[in-house]
Tab-separated table of C-alpha atoms in Angstrom:
chain	number	residue	atom	x	y	z
A	1	MET	CA	2.465	1.789	4.347
A	2	ASP	CA	5.911	0.527	5.314
A	3	SER	CA	8.056	3.515	4.426
A	4	LYS	CA	11.108	2.602	6.503
A	5	ASN	CA	13.986	0.311	5.783
A	6	VAL	CA	14.520	-2.548	8.205
A	7	THR	CA	17.727	-4.529	8.564
A	8	ALA	CA	18.204	-6.943	5.675
A	9	LEU	CA	19.335	-10.495	6.321
A	10	ALA	CA	22.670	-11.665	4.958
A	11	LEU	CA	21.412	-14.565	2.879
A	12	THR	CA	22.623	-16.554	-0.085
A	13	GLY	CA	22.116	-15.285	-3.625
A	14	ALA	CA	19.648	-16.543	-6.189
A	15	THR	CA	20.210	-19.504	-8.506
A	16	VAL	CA	18.031	-20.340	-11.482
A	17	VAL	CA	16.296	-23.717	-11.467
A	18	GLY	CA	16.550	-25.414	-14.868
A	19	LEU	CA	13.486	-25.030	-17.074
A	20	GLY	CA	13.766	-28.524	-18.471
A	21	ALA	CA	12.039	-29.990	-15.441
A	22	LEU	CA	9.570	-27.271	-14.572
A	23	ALA	CA	5.779	-27.280	-14.660
A	24	GLY	CA	5.204	-30.578	-12.942
A	25	GLY	CA	7.875	-32.528	-14.811
A	26	HIS	CA	7.030	-31.402	-18.346
A	27	SER	CA	9.871	-31.330	-20.807
A	28	VAL	CA	11.180	-28.024	-22.120
A	29	SER	CA	9.040	-28.255	-25.259
A	30	ALA	CA	5.924	-29.084	-23.248
A	31	HIS	CA	6.636	-26.197	-20.887
A	32	PHE	CA	6.843	-23.670	-23.670
A	33	ALA	CA	3.768	-25.116	-25.357
A	34	TYR	CA	1.833	-23.769	-22.376
A	35	ALA	CA	3.840	-20.564	-22.127
A	36	ASP	CA	0.865	-18.293	-22.858
A	37	ALA	CA	-1.486	-19.939	-20.347
A	38	ARG	CA	-2.307	-17.978	-17.201
A	39	GLY	CA	-0.309	-19.314	-14.291
A	40	SER	CA	2.253	-21.058	-16.480
A	41	LEU	CA	5.769	-20.884	-15.137
A	42	VAL	CA	8.317	-18.730	-16.939
A	43	LYS	CA	11.229	-19.068	-14.528
A	44	ALA	CA	12.010	-20.341	-11.029
A	45	GLU	CA	14.967	-19.139	-8.978
A	46	ARG	CA	16.173	-20.603	-5.711
A	47	LEU	CA	16.654	-17.637	-3.409
A	48	ARG	CA	17.898	-19.191	-0.201
A	49	THR	CA	17.833	-22.198	2.092
A	50	LEU	CA	17.435	-21.596	5.811
A	51	SER	CA	17.591	-23.953	8.761
A	52	ALA	CA	14.793	-23.843	11.342
A	53	GLY	CA	17.086	-21.843	13.610
A	54	GLU	CA	17.828	-19.322	10.881
A	55	VAL	CA	14.112	-18.943	10.179
A	56	ARG	CA	13.426	-18.292	13.852
A	57	THR	CA	16.241	-15.749	13.958
A	58	ALA	CA	14.922	-13.928	10.894
A	59	LEU	CA	11.410	-13.817	12.323
A	60	GLY	CA	12.693	-12.643	15.677
A	61	GLN	CA	14.468	-9.717	14.012
A	62	GLY	CA	11.105	-8.580	12.668
A	63	GLY	CA	9.165	-9.195	15.863
A	64	PHE	CA	7.244	-12.151	14.427
A	65	ASP	CA	6.224	-15.060	16.658
A	66	ALA	CA	8.537	-17.936	15.719
A	67	SER	CA	7.232	-20.460	18.262
A	68	THR	CA	5.346	-22.497	15.639
A	69	VAL	CA	8.415	-22.880	13.404
A	70	ARG	CA	9.680	-26.459	13.428
A	71	ARG	CA	11.340	-26.682	10.020
A	72	GLY	CA	13.779	-24.910	7.782
A	73	VAL	CA	12.649	-23.229	4.603
A	74	ASP	CA	13.515	-23.386	0.908
A	75	ALA	CA	12.549	-20.112	-0.762
A	76	TYR	CA	12.085	-19.493	-4.488
A	77	ARG	CA	11.121	-16.642	-6.760
A	78	LEU	CA	8.582	-17.689	-9.388
A	79	THR	CA	8.007	-15.706	-12.572
A	80	TYR	CA	4.695	-16.602	-14.174
A	81	ARG	CA	2.167	-15.632	-16.809
A	82	THR	CA	-0.832	-13.569	-15.781
A	83	ILE	CA	-2.950	-10.704	-17.136
A	84	ASP	CA	-2.794	-6.944	-16.626
A	85	THR	CA	-5.654	-4.599	-15.728
A	86	LYS	CA	-6.868	-4.662	-19.348
A	87	GLY	CA	-6.760	-8.464	-19.632
A	88	ARG	CA	-3.580	-8.501	-21.718
A	89	SER	CA	-0.879	-11.088	-21.195
A	90	THR	CA	1.975	-10.099	-18.908
A	91	THR	CA	4.205	-11.603	-16.230
A	92	ALA	CA	4.463	-11.230	-12.481
A	93	THR	CA	6.625	-12.628	-9.713
A	94	GLY	CA	6.113	-13.974	-6.235
A	95	LEU	CA	7.742	-15.750	-3.312
A	96	PHE	CA	7.168	-19.493	-2.902
A	97	ALA	CA	8.478	-21.086	0.291
A	98	VAL	CA	8.223	-24.708	1.417
A	99	PRO	CA	9.248	-26.507	4.611
A	100	ARG	CA	12.462	-28.502	4.550
A	101	GLY	CA	12.383	-32.192	5.472
A	102	LYS	CA	8.678	-32.564	4.778
A	103	SER	CA	7.876	-34.183	1.451
A	104	GLY	CA	4.544	-34.988	-0.143
A	105	ARG	CA	1.297	-33.040	-0.068
A	106	LEU	CA	1.217	-29.565	1.463
A	107	THR	CA	-1.596	-27.148	2.175
A	108	ALA	CA	-0.926	-23.810	0.514
A	109	VAL	CA	-1.303	-20.544	2.406
A	110	SER	CA	-1.784	-17.602	0.059
A	111	TYR	CA	-0.497	-14.440	1.730
A	112	THR	CA	-1.053	-11.095	0.007
A	113	HIS	CA	1.138	-8.282	1.284
A	114	GLY	CA	0.378	-4.716	2.330
A	115	THR	CA	1.110	-1.489	0.509
A	116	THR	CA	4.539	-0.841	-0.909
A	117	SER	CA	5.472	1.592	-3.651
A	118	TYR	CA	9.003	0.379	-4.487
A	119	LYS	CA	9.539	-2.700	-6.638
A	120	PRO	CA	12.443	-4.157	-4.586
A	121	ASP	CA	10.360	-4.111	-1.391
A	122	ALA	CA	8.107	-6.943	-2.615
A	123	PRO	CA	8.350	-10.401	-0.974
A	124	SER	CA	10.267	-12.177	-3.750
A	125	VAL	CA	13.000	-9.518	-3.887
A	126	SER	CA	13.380	-8.073	-0.401
A	127	THR	CA	15.127	-10.028	2.355
A	128	THR	CA	13.887	-7.828	5.203
A	129	PRO	CA	12.041	-9.648	8.008
A	130	TRP	CA	9.003	-7.465	7.306
A	131	ALA	CA	8.748	-8.582	3.677
A	132	VAL	CA	9.436	-12.302	4.137
A	133	GLY	CA	8.219	-12.830	7.705
A	134	PRO	CA	4.688	-14.099	6.959
A	135	ALA	CA	5.860	-16.497	4.220
A	136	TYR	CA	8.645	-17.849	6.447
A	137	THR	CA	6.195	-18.259	9.320
A	138	TYR	CA	3.827	-20.389	7.258
A	139	ALA	CA	6.523	-22.429	5.507
A	140	GLY	CA	8.486	-22.992	8.711
A	141	SER	CA	5.255	-24.195	10.331
A	142	GLY	CA	4.684	-26.855	7.669
A	143	PHE	CA	2.636	-25.085	5.004
A	144	ALA	CA	3.519	-24.071	1.447
A	145	ALA	CA	3.650	-20.257	1.456
A	146	VAL	CA	2.504	-18.545	-1.751
A	147	ALA	CA	3.119	-14.785	-1.668
A	148	PRO	CA	2.486	-12.875	-4.923
A	149	ASP	CA	4.255	-9.576	-5.502
A	150	TYR	CA	1.211	-8.324	-7.522
A	151	LEU	CA	1.542	-6.689	-10.920
A	152	GLY	CA	4.397	-4.235	-11.366
A	153	LEU	CA	6.234	-5.086	-8.142
A	154	GLY	CA	9.157	-7.415	-7.536
A	155	LYS	CA	10.547	-8.338	-10.946
A	156	GLY	CA	7.261	-7.746	-12.757
A	157	PRO	CA	7.118	-5.259	-15.642
A	158	GLY	CA	5.255	-1.980	-15.616
A	159	VAL	CA	3.775	0.093	-12.807
A	160	HIS	CA	1.881	-1.436	-9.907
A	161	PRO	CA	-1.900	-0.810	-10.086
A	162	TRP	CA	-2.380	-0.080	-6.388
A	163	LYS	CA	-5.710	-0.847	-4.727
A	164	ASP	CA	-7.051	-2.698	-7.759
A	165	VAL	CA	-8.686	-5.815	-6.350
A	166	PRO	CA	-9.436	-7.455	-9.735
A	167	SER	CA	-5.760	-7.509	-10.790
A	168	GLU	CA	-4.604	-8.386	-7.273
A	169	THR	CA	-6.989	-11.340	-7.430
A	170	SER	CA	-5.859	-12.530	-10.857
A	171	ALA	CA	-2.178	-12.176	-9.926
A	172	SER	CA	-2.791	-14.142	-6.710
A	173	LEU	CA	-4.723	-16.879	-8.500
A	174	ASP	CA	-2.094	-17.248	-11.207
A	175	MET	CA	0.670	-17.326	-8.586
A	176	LEU	CA	-1.123	-20.284	-6.982
A	177	ARG	CA	-1.210	-22.028	-10.347
A	178	ALA	CA	2.501	-21.408	-10.895
A	179	ALA	CA	3.259	-22.707	-7.398
A	180	ARG	CA	1.284	-25.868	-8.095
A	181	ALA	CA	3.242	-26.415	-11.318
A	182	PHE	CA	6.579	-25.881	-9.600
A	183	ALA	CA	5.908	-27.709	-6.330
A	184	PRO	CA	6.890	-31.195	-7.642
A	185	ARG	CA	10.401	-29.861	-8.298
A	186	THR	CA	10.657	-29.369	-4.522
A	187	GLY	CA	9.313	-32.832	-3.689
A	188	HIS	CA	5.799	-31.620	-2.940
A	189	THR	CA	2.304	-31.362	-4.325
A	190	LEU	CA	-0.304	-28.793	-3.299
A	191	ASP	CA	-3.595	-29.806	-1.767
A	192	ARG	CA	-6.780	-28.596	-3.420
A	193	LYS	CA	-7.855	-26.665	-0.318
A	194	VAL	CA	-6.179	-23.270	0.086
A	195	LEU	CA	-5.869	-21.166	3.228
A	196	ILE	CA	-5.996	-17.459	2.445
A	197	THR	CA	-4.763	-14.413	4.338
A	198	GLY	CA	-3.410	-10.950	3.643
A	199	PHE	CA	-2.646	-7.643	5.309
A	200	SER	CA	-3.885	-4.091	4.652
A	201	GLN	CA	-4.019	-3.774	0.848
A	202	GLY	CA	-3.643	-7.550	0.822
A	203	ALA	CA	-6.662	-8.036	3.100
A	204	SER	CA	-8.988	-7.019	0.274
A	205	SER	CA	-6.885	-9.128	-2.114
A	206	ALA	CA	-7.373	-12.131	0.174
A	207	LEU	CA	-11.138	-11.731	0.108
A	208	GLY	CA	-11.008	-11.275	-3.656
A	209	LEU	CA	-9.076	-14.527	-4.074
A	210	ALA	CA	-11.411	-16.411	-1.718
A	211	ARG	CA	-14.387	-15.172	-3.717
A	212	ALA	CA	-12.806	-16.160	-7.051
A	213	LEU	CA	-11.936	-19.658	-5.862
A	214	GLN	CA	-15.380	-20.175	-4.345
A	215	ASP	CA	-16.881	-19.131	-7.684
A	216	GLY	CA	-14.853	-21.844	-9.454
A	217	ALA	CA	-12.162	-19.706	-11.070
A	218	ASP	CA	-9.767	-22.682	-10.975
A	219	PRO	CA	-10.714	-26.363	-11.364
A	220	HIS	CA	-8.093	-27.505	-8.829
A	221	PHE	CA	-8.165	-25.033	-5.935
A	222	VAL	CA	-10.977	-24.374	-3.467
A	223	PRO	CA	-10.877	-22.004	-0.463
A	224	LYS	CA	-10.667	-23.608	2.969
A	225	ALA	CA	-10.667	-20.507	5.189
A	226	VAL	CA	-9.889	-16.796	4.873
A	227	ALA	CA	-8.293	-14.541	7.494
A	228	PRO	CA	-7.587	-10.968	6.349
A	229	ILE	CA	-5.837	-8.427	8.606
A	230	SER	CA	-6.594	-4.691	8.937
A	231	GLY	CA	-8.070	-4.145	5.506
A	232	GLY	CA	-9.341	-0.978	3.868
A	233	TYR	CA	-12.463	-2.859	2.814
A	234	ASP	CA	-14.709	0.184	2.429
A	235	PHE	CA	-12.733	3.072	0.993
A	236	ALA	CA	-15.858	4.948	-0.061
A	237	ASN	CA	-17.664	5.038	3.276
A	238	ALA	CA	-15.003	4.355	5.905
A	239	GLU	CA	-11.404	4.907	4.808
A	240	LEU	CA	-11.714	8.019	2.636
A	241	PRO	CA	-13.883	9.925	5.125
A	242	ALA	CA	-11.381	9.112	7.874
A	243	LEU	CA	-8.406	10.140	5.715
A	244	LEU	CA	-10.002	13.383	4.599
A	245	GLY	CA	-11.404	14.187	8.033
A	246	GLY	CA	-8.059	14.059	9.787
A	247	LYS	CA	-8.984	11.039	11.878
A	248	LEU	CA	-5.913	9.028	10.797
A	249	GLU	CA	-2.182	9.713	10.921
A	250	SER	CA	-1.456	12.722	8.732
A	251	LYS	CA	1.619	11.600	6.766
A	252	SER	CA	0.327	8.152	5.869
A	253	SER	CA	-3.023	9.692	4.880
A	254	THR	CA	-1.203	11.990	2.460
A	255	LEU	CA	0.720	9.088	0.938
A	256	TYR	CA	-2.338	6.881	0.525
A	257	VAL	CA	-4.322	9.644	-1.172
A	258	ALA	CA	-1.476	10.401	-3.586
A	259	TYR	CA	-1.023	6.702	-4.357
A	260	LEU	CA	-4.758	6.216	-4.895
A	261	LEU	CA	-5.162	9.135	-7.286
A	262	THR	CA	-2.062	8.384	-9.368
A	263	SER	CA	-2.761	4.649	-9.498
A	264	TRP	CA	-6.423	4.907	-10.418
A	265	GLN	CA	-5.644	7.544	-13.030
A	266	ARG	CA	-3.262	5.046	-14.675
A	267	ILE	CA	-5.781	2.197	-14.438
A	268	HIS	CA	-9.091	3.887	-15.166
A	269	GLY	CA	-8.336	7.356	-16.531
A	270	GLY	CA	-10.728	10.262	-16.235
A	271	ILE	CA	-9.701	11.292	-12.717
A	272	TYR	CA	-7.496	14.195	-13.808
A	273	ARG	CA	-6.055	15.491	-17.065
A	274	THR	CA	-2.793	16.711	-15.557
A	275	PRO	CA	-1.350	16.299	-12.045
A	276	GLN	CA	-1.689	20.084	-11.608
A	277	GLU	CA	-5.463	19.681	-11.427
A	278	VAL	CA	-5.388	17.741	-8.165
A	279	PHE	CA	-1.897	18.245	-6.682
A	280	LYS	CA	-0.280	21.471	-5.572
A	281	SER	CA	3.160	22.653	-6.621
A	282	PRO	CA	5.928	21.587	-6.083
A	283	TYR	CA	4.575	18.026	-5.777
A	284	THR	CA	3.041	17.997	-9.259
A	285	GLU	CA	6.484	17.466	-10.781
A	286	HIS	CA	7.335	14.381	-8.729
A	287	VAL	CA	4.227	12.714	-7.370
A	288	GLU	CA	3.600	10.310	-10.261
A	289	LYS	CA	7.235	9.183	-10.259
A	290	TYR	CA	7.189	8.673	-6.500
A	291	PHE	CA	4.561	5.994	-7.071
A	292	ASP	CA	5.812	4.338	-10.276
A	293	GLY	CA	7.854	1.675	-8.472
A	294	THR	CA	11.290	3.206	-9.044
A	295	THR	CA	11.569	5.526	-6.036
A	296	PRO	CA	12.821	4.036	-2.742
A	297	GLY	CA	10.383	4.413	0.133
A	298	PRO	CA	12.491	6.767	2.266
A	299	GLU	CA	13.037	9.100	-0.710
A	300	MET	CA	9.329	9.167	-1.488
A	301	PHE	CA	8.491	9.644	2.184
A	302	LYS	CA	10.851	12.627	2.455
A	303	GLY	CA	9.655	14.221	-0.774
A	304	MET	CA	5.941	14.191	0.058
A	305	PRO	CA	4.198	16.709	2.338
A	306	ASP	CA	3.050	15.862	5.848
A	307	ARG	CA	-0.500	17.144	5.404
A	308	LEU	CA	-3.210	16.678	2.809
A	309	ALA	CA	-3.817	20.421	2.908
A	310	ASP	CA	-0.355	20.928	1.444
A	311	LEU	CA	-0.896	18.333	-1.301
A	312	LEU	CA	-4.395	18.732	-2.698
A	313	THR	CA	-5.883	21.493	-4.814
A	314	PRO	CA	-9.581	22.368	-4.449
A	315	ARG	CA	-10.242	20.066	-7.397
A	316	GLY	CA	-8.359	17.263	-5.618
A	317	TRP	CA	-10.559	17.644	-2.551
A	318	THR	CA	-13.679	17.571	-4.723
A	319	VAL	CA	-12.662	14.361	-6.490
A	320	LEU	CA	-12.215	12.621	-3.138
A	321	LYS	CA	-15.143	14.101	-1.224
A	322	HIS	CA	-17.688	13.844	-4.016
A	323	PRO	CA	-16.713	10.805	-6.126
A	324	SER	CA	-18.147	10.603	-9.624
A	325	GLY	CA	-17.449	8.945	-12.957
A	326	THR	CA	-14.620	6.421	-13.148
A	327	PHE	CA	-13.475	7.204	-9.604
A	328	SER	CA	-16.901	6.419	-8.171
A	329	ALA	CA	-17.135	3.215	-10.227
A	330	ALA	CA	-13.709	2.083	-8.992
A	331	LEU	CA	-14.788	2.666	-5.389
A	332	ARG	CA	-17.855	0.480	-5.919
A	333	THR	CA	-15.717	-2.335	-7.329
A	334	ASP	CA	-13.286	-1.996	-4.428
A	335	GLY	CA	-16.122	-2.344	-1.892
A	336	GLU	CA	-17.443	-5.562	-3.414
A	337	VAL	CA	-14.929	-7.651	-1.454
A	338	CYS	CA	-17.387	-7.664	1.452
A	339	GLY	CA	-20.697	-6.677	-0.061
A	340	ALA	CA	-21.147	-8.690	-3.255
A	341	TRP	CA	-20.665	-12.349	-2.283
A	342	THR	CA	-21.560	-14.870	0.403
A	343	PRO	CA	-18.552	-16.794	1.768
A	344	ARG	CA	-19.100	-20.520	2.291
A	345	MET	CA	-15.962	-20.986	4.382
A	346	PRO	CA	-14.795	-19.903	7.836
A	347	VAL	CA	-13.997	-16.167	7.918
A	348	ARG	CA	-11.994	-14.370	10.586
A	349	LEU	CA	-11.270	-10.649	10.377
A	350	TYR	CA	-8.237	-9.479	12.361
A	351	ARG	CA	-7.759	-5.869	13.464
A	352	ALA	CA	-6.203	-3.716	16.167
A	353	GLU	CA	-8.158	-2.044	18.930
A	354	THR	CA	-7.501	1.163	17.039
A	355	ASP	CA	-5.542	1.840	13.851
A	356	GLU	CA	-3.770	4.986	12.681
A	357	GLN	CA	-3.783	4.035	8.976
A	358	ALA	CA	-6.796	1.812	8.221
A	359	THR	CA	-9.743	2.881	10.341
A	360	THR	CA	-11.378	-0.042	12.155
A	361	LEU	CA	-14.679	1.153	10.661
A	362	ASN	CA	-13.533	-0.761	7.559
A	363	THR	CA	-13.828	-4.011	9.497
A	364	ASP	CA	-17.121	-2.947	11.097
A	365	HIS	CA	-18.604	-2.189	7.690
A	366	CYS	CA	-17.343	-5.487	6.281
A	367	VAL	CA	-18.972	-7.391	9.147
A	368	THR	CA	-22.254	-5.552	8.568
A	369	ALA	CA	-22.180	-6.344	4.839
A	370	LEU	CA	-21.450	-10.030	5.415
A	371	ARG	CA	-24.115	-10.351	8.094
A	372	ALA	CA	-26.634	-8.912	5.651
A	373	ARG	CA	-25.860	-11.929	3.477
A	374	GLY	CA	-26.275	-14.403	6.333
A	375	VAL	CA	-22.585	-14.750	7.217
A	376	THR	CA	-21.255	-14.069	10.710
A	377	PRO	CA	-17.473	-13.681	10.592
A	378	GLN	CA	-15.453	-13.814	13.777
A	379	VAL	CA	-13.639	-10.559	14.547
A	380	VAL	CA	-10.328	-10.970	16.372
A	381	ASN	CA	-9.159	-7.879	18.248
A	382	LEU	CA	-5.367	-7.936	18.337
A	383	GLY	CA	-5.198	-5.199	20.957
A	384	ARG	CA	-2.455	-2.609	20.545
A	385	PRO	CA	0.519	-4.338	18.881
A	386	LEU	CA	3.321	-2.082	17.691
A	387	TYR	CA	5.832	-2.442	14.865
A	388	GLN	CA	8.198	0.501	14.402
A	389	GLY	CA	5.728	2.610	16.367
A	390	SER	CA	2.741	1.685	14.179
A	391	LEU	CA	-0.368	-0.156	15.344
A	392	HIS	CA	-1.350	-0.799	11.745
A	393	LEU	CA	1.942	-2.481	10.873
A	394	GLY	CA	1.887	-4.257	14.218
A	395	THR	CA	-1.289	-6.119	13.285
A	396	ASN	CA	0.542	-7.859	10.458
A	397	VAL	CA	3.147	-9.165	12.894
A	398	ALA	CA	0.702	-10.094	15.657
A	399	GLY	CA	-1.968	-11.398	13.292
A	400	THR	CA	0.395	-13.725	11.457
A	401	GLY	CA	1.269	-15.503	14.709
A	402	GLN	CA	-2.386	-16.012	15.576
A	403	ILE	CA	-3.510	-16.978	12.091
A	404	VAL	CA	-0.895	-19.694	11.636
A	405	ARG	CA	-2.231	-21.329	14.803
A	406	TRP	CA	-5.814	-21.087	13.600
A	407	PHE	CA	-4.913	-22.543	10.225
A	408	ALA	CA	-3.038	-25.412	11.919
A	409	SER	CA	-6.083	-26.171	14.096
A	410	LEU	CA	-8.426	-26.650	11.131
A	411	PRO	CA	-9.178	-30.207	9.943
A	412	GLN	CA	-6.476	-31.366	7.557
A	413	ARG	CA	-8.909	-32.723	4.979
């Protein structure tokens, strides 16, 4: 979890792109005729235009490898139609970035971001190098970067349903559709084959999107390769035991557990009747608000305890150590990203040598599950990269630089 503020870039403000020419050249009336369709575009805003040098500077400020960047970037915020966790119509936002000076067909890279709890920290709103670095890397290297904010983050309504792979998948798929509709307004079209990556929370989202596209969820897009980074792929049998057993960094473990319980209570219900059942005082009064998208990360970080022992009641420990009911069912769904499908595309799993937030057992278990289905993914050990003192965060920075090179090496058609 990125709980710290990093230096924001001084960039130009947003301008709204006229709706009359959106959705692949449809007129205004045609656009609104499709307004209820999933992936239809509601609004597009130009956020900023950067030269190649400015992109490299921004990436350098965040520690990202800028050596593959050859082009400037045009960045947009897309607001689009999607569905919520109950299948009801809603909207979400995301960052769409394309290379400058390169017209025609582009290969899209879908990048799904890691955990954040504050709406303005999402890729389409934040200007920090951490938030925009992966999208700028891919766009500056010649790809179309498609980075959904997920439900309830960025400018999307409601509360973010954290660690809910089904809604992360649908939001990512519909963001791709919106990007395809908008791309002609930038002088581009999107190729059918999609490259897919994501970090931490977004690693599971990336596998979810790859699975959906392989299963034919969209008639246009097909997955070309998938490269998730440092995912919590097996919360039930790897991540939760490590969190509860004190094998991971104490503060981040406390935050993840609080986020998981409050989020899954909102999504699924039946986990607790009142916060007092699972959280100790004085945190019962604030914990749900800390994770409703309106509390800045540093404020949430300061207000939460440093140890799980100071957060959880005996009932809270029981829920996590002995999952049952809706909580157990949600864990099974979460684990299906590796265990319930057979990828028919190249798969590379990126991780650190060790990780203080997402135990590397997650990756080991994912490899075992895929091998049981006849798939042998390549595991890339990123060593011990650091970002703001974190190996976990460092894998996003180091992995992005390696993945963009792998994606560029793949056959173009």
